[in-house]
Amino acid sequence: MTAATVDTLAAYCAQRIFRPGPEVYIEGNPYRRPVGPPDAAGLDFSVPATEAGFLGRGQLIAGRLLCNAYESDMILLPAAGLASAKDDFDLFYGDEVRRLRDSVRPGLERYAFSFLDDAVEVPRVRTLDELQEYFLAEVGGAGAPADASGVNPAVDACAPVTGTMRAITECRHPEEAAALHLIQLALDALTEASAMARNLGGSYGVEQSELFKIFNDEFGYGLYGAKHSTIFKEMLASVGLRTDLHAYWNFYLTSSLVGVNYFNWLTEDHRGLFRYMAAVTYLEWLFAQGFADTGRMLRAVYGDRVDAKYCDEHAHIDVHHGRMTYENLLLGLARTHGELVIPELVRGIEDTKLLLRLGDADFRAQIAWADALDEHAEAGAALASGALDDAVTTTLRPDTPFCTDVYESDRLVEITSGDVDVYAWATDRPHRLGAGDVLLVPRSRLHGLKAASTEARVTVRTIERTSRDD
């Protein structure tokens, strides 16, 4: 990066609203978005991240920066009124922040998304018939085959939950795991269809009107109570979760940020139109069964107290959205623009498949670690004598700025004095460590530390492990 770019990035990160404060959860202020610890601004984003580095620290920080950049194009207001956040409102949408945003965004997008060019292999699909055959084979392979009509996803509302949904129910702390899943959904669901809105303007034929129909459904056809983000909030509230936009900012996983930013990127740069339309088609098709499964998981974890209307609504309406997007967007654009755009449509589906696979692996690794912090404390104690001589010691107090982070390698976190709460998922019951405890934090696992005594000292060292240590 040039010196000017480094300075611009540092200036953007240094904005008051992007620096961490002492609070774990951020309520009543959608403009407060901590990017990371103070050294985050010094990361080098000039060399794009690879697939192997998908969960690295650079992607986490770039993800937060890009989310801030994209959402400053949206209207965001605190639910309880602007009075307590007016100064931050003025700063978030102000000239200087927007100038810095526009300077850093292209470089961050290259850093975050270039790996897709290498990681995604696009199959040779060129004709309309090939596109139909390809798409139906892909969704069938993903567990969402067409129904008897051949154009709607088949949904089995009684199917036993499998995969990640089952993994959540089998956790020792299923409510925390289910909550972390809802929080990842909240990153998109509380501004649902806002990225889509960028593709509604202009003039591009019947597909534009078809997209608007879906947008209208997402926004409850003008009724606030039926708006999907509204019923998503009701689902959060029913299980005791906060409903403010980005209240759980510190707990978005790296993969969740990259996934949501991908759609904002494609709609911000209109050259991404065809990838976007195909990606939306693929997701809308999968969502029908996916949200039926999510509703069953939530009821298994929370019982009758969960309001799962949001899941039921999507399990129903995404049968129709799957057909509408398949017939009118994917095949519609292919019919109108022909072989010129079909490879790009296929690319959107292949990108999405990869991001879903990487995101699922990230989430499952996070809940597996967070669910077993006792075991990782025992492992840390056993490994302590083998740690490298690269200790970094920090003093924490209750008002020390809090921000979650990931390590680039396995680390041992040793409490040398005082008590420390470890936040590995968003919970009001964090894992408490005391003096002498050593916690193993695997690379790429999101975590935050907060003093639970008037003062605590923490030493972090690198540990090199082999597969036999796992």
PDB file of N, CA and C in Angstrom, residues 64 73 87 102 125 168 172 189 223 235 271 289 306 314 417 425 442:
ATOM      1  N   ARG A  64     -15.323  -5.791   8.760  1.00  0.00           N
ATOM      2  CA  ARG A  64     -15.970  -4.740   9.563  1.00  0.00           C
ATOM      3  C   ARG A  64     -15.895  -3.385   8.841  1.00  0.00           C
ATOM      4  N   ASP A  73     -24.411   3.950   3.228  1.00  0.00           N
ATOM      5  CA  ASP A  73     -25.293   4.313   2.114  1.00  0.00           C
ATOM      6  C   ASP A  73     -26.756   4.026   2.445  1.00  0.00           C
ATOM      7  N   ASP A  87     -24.838  13.144  17.562  1.00  0.00           N
ATOM      8  CA  ASP A  87     -23.463  13.473  17.164  1.00  0.00           C
ATOM      9  C   ASP A  87     -22.849  12.340  16.329  1.00  0.00           C
ATOM     10  N   ASP A 102     -14.832   6.289   0.629  1.00  0.00           N
ATOM     11  CA  ASP A 102     -14.723   6.110  -0.820  1.00  0.00           C
ATOM     12  C   ASP A 102     -13.278   5.865  -1.252  1.00  0.00           C
ATOM     13  N   VAL A 125     -21.019 -23.938 -18.760  1.00  0.00           N
ATOM     14  CA  VAL A 125     -22.469 -23.877 -18.991  1.00  0.00           C
ATOM     15  C   VAL A 125     -22.696 -22.695 -19.917  1.00  0.00           C
ATOM     16  N   ILE A 168     -26.166 -27.668  16.595  1.00  0.00           N
ATOM     17  CA  ILE A 168     -26.600 -26.704  17.616  1.00  0.00           C
ATOM     18  C   ILE A 168     -27.378 -27.411  18.723  1.00  0.00           C
ATOM     19  N   ARG A 172     -23.633 -28.617  24.456  1.00  0.00           N
ATOM     20  CA  ARG A 172     -23.921 -28.582  25.896  1.00  0.00           C
ATOM     21  C   ARG A 172     -24.621 -27.284  26.259  1.00  0.00           C
ATOM     22  N   ALA A 189     -30.490  -9.783   8.397  1.00  0.00           N
ATOM     23  CA  ALA A 189     -31.952  -9.771   8.520  1.00  0.00           C
ATOM     24  C   ALA A 189     -32.502  -8.447   9.049  1.00  0.00           C
ATOM     25  N   LEU A 223     -46.503  -2.840   4.925  1.00  0.00           N
ATOM     26  CA  LEU A 223     -47.007  -2.919   6.310  1.00  0.00           C
ATOM     27  C   LEU A 223     -45.835  -3.210   7.242  1.00  0.00           C
ATOM     28  N   MET A 235     -38.702 -12.403  16.717  1.00  0.00           N
ATOM     29  CA  MET A 235     -38.096 -13.707  17.028  1.00  0.00           C
ATOM     30  C   MET A 235     -36.941 -13.522  18.009  1.00  0.00           C
ATOM     31  N   ARG A 271     -21.580  -3.882 -12.202  1.00  0.00           N
ATOM     32  CA  ARG A 271     -21.075  -4.961 -13.051  1.00  0.00           C
ATOM     33  C   ARG A 271     -21.341  -6.316 -12.409  1.00  0.00           C
ATOM     34  N   GLN A 289     -36.368 -24.763   2.392  1.00  0.00           N
ATOM     35  CA  GLN A 289     -36.097 -25.876   3.298  1.00  0.00           C
ATOM     36  C   GLN A 289     -35.217 -25.418   4.461  1.00  0.00           C
ATOM     37  N   VAL A 306     -40.188 -19.615  21.818  1.00  0.00           N
ATOM     38  CA  VAL A 306     -39.653 -18.942  20.646  1.00  0.00           C
ATOM     39  C   VAL A 306     -40.781 -18.589  19.678  1.00  0.00           C
ATOM     40  N   HIS A 314     -40.618 -17.586   5.902  1.00  0.00           N
ATOM     41  CA  HIS A 314     -39.653 -17.843   4.825  1.00  0.00           C
ATOM     42  C   HIS A 314     -39.804 -19.252   4.258  1.00  0.00           C
ATOM     43  N   SER A 417      -2.886 -12.496  36.854  1.00  0.00           N
ATOM     44  CA  SER A 417      -3.467 -11.943  38.084  1.00  0.00           C
ATOM     45  C   SER A 417      -4.901 -11.500  37.787  1.00  0.00           C
ATOM     46  N   TRP A 425     -18.883 -16.623  22.687  1.00  0.00           N
ATOM     47  CA  TRP A 425     -20.146 -16.342  22.016  1.00  0.00           C
ATOM     48  C   TRP A 425     -20.893 -15.327  22.844  1.00  0.00           C
ATOM     49  N   PRO A 442      -7.678 -21.520  19.644  1.00  0.00           N
ATOM     50  CA  PRO A 442      -7.229 -21.898  18.299  1.00  0.00           C
ATOM     51  C   PRO A 442      -7.270 -20.715  17.332  1.00  0.00           C
TER      52      PRO A 442
END
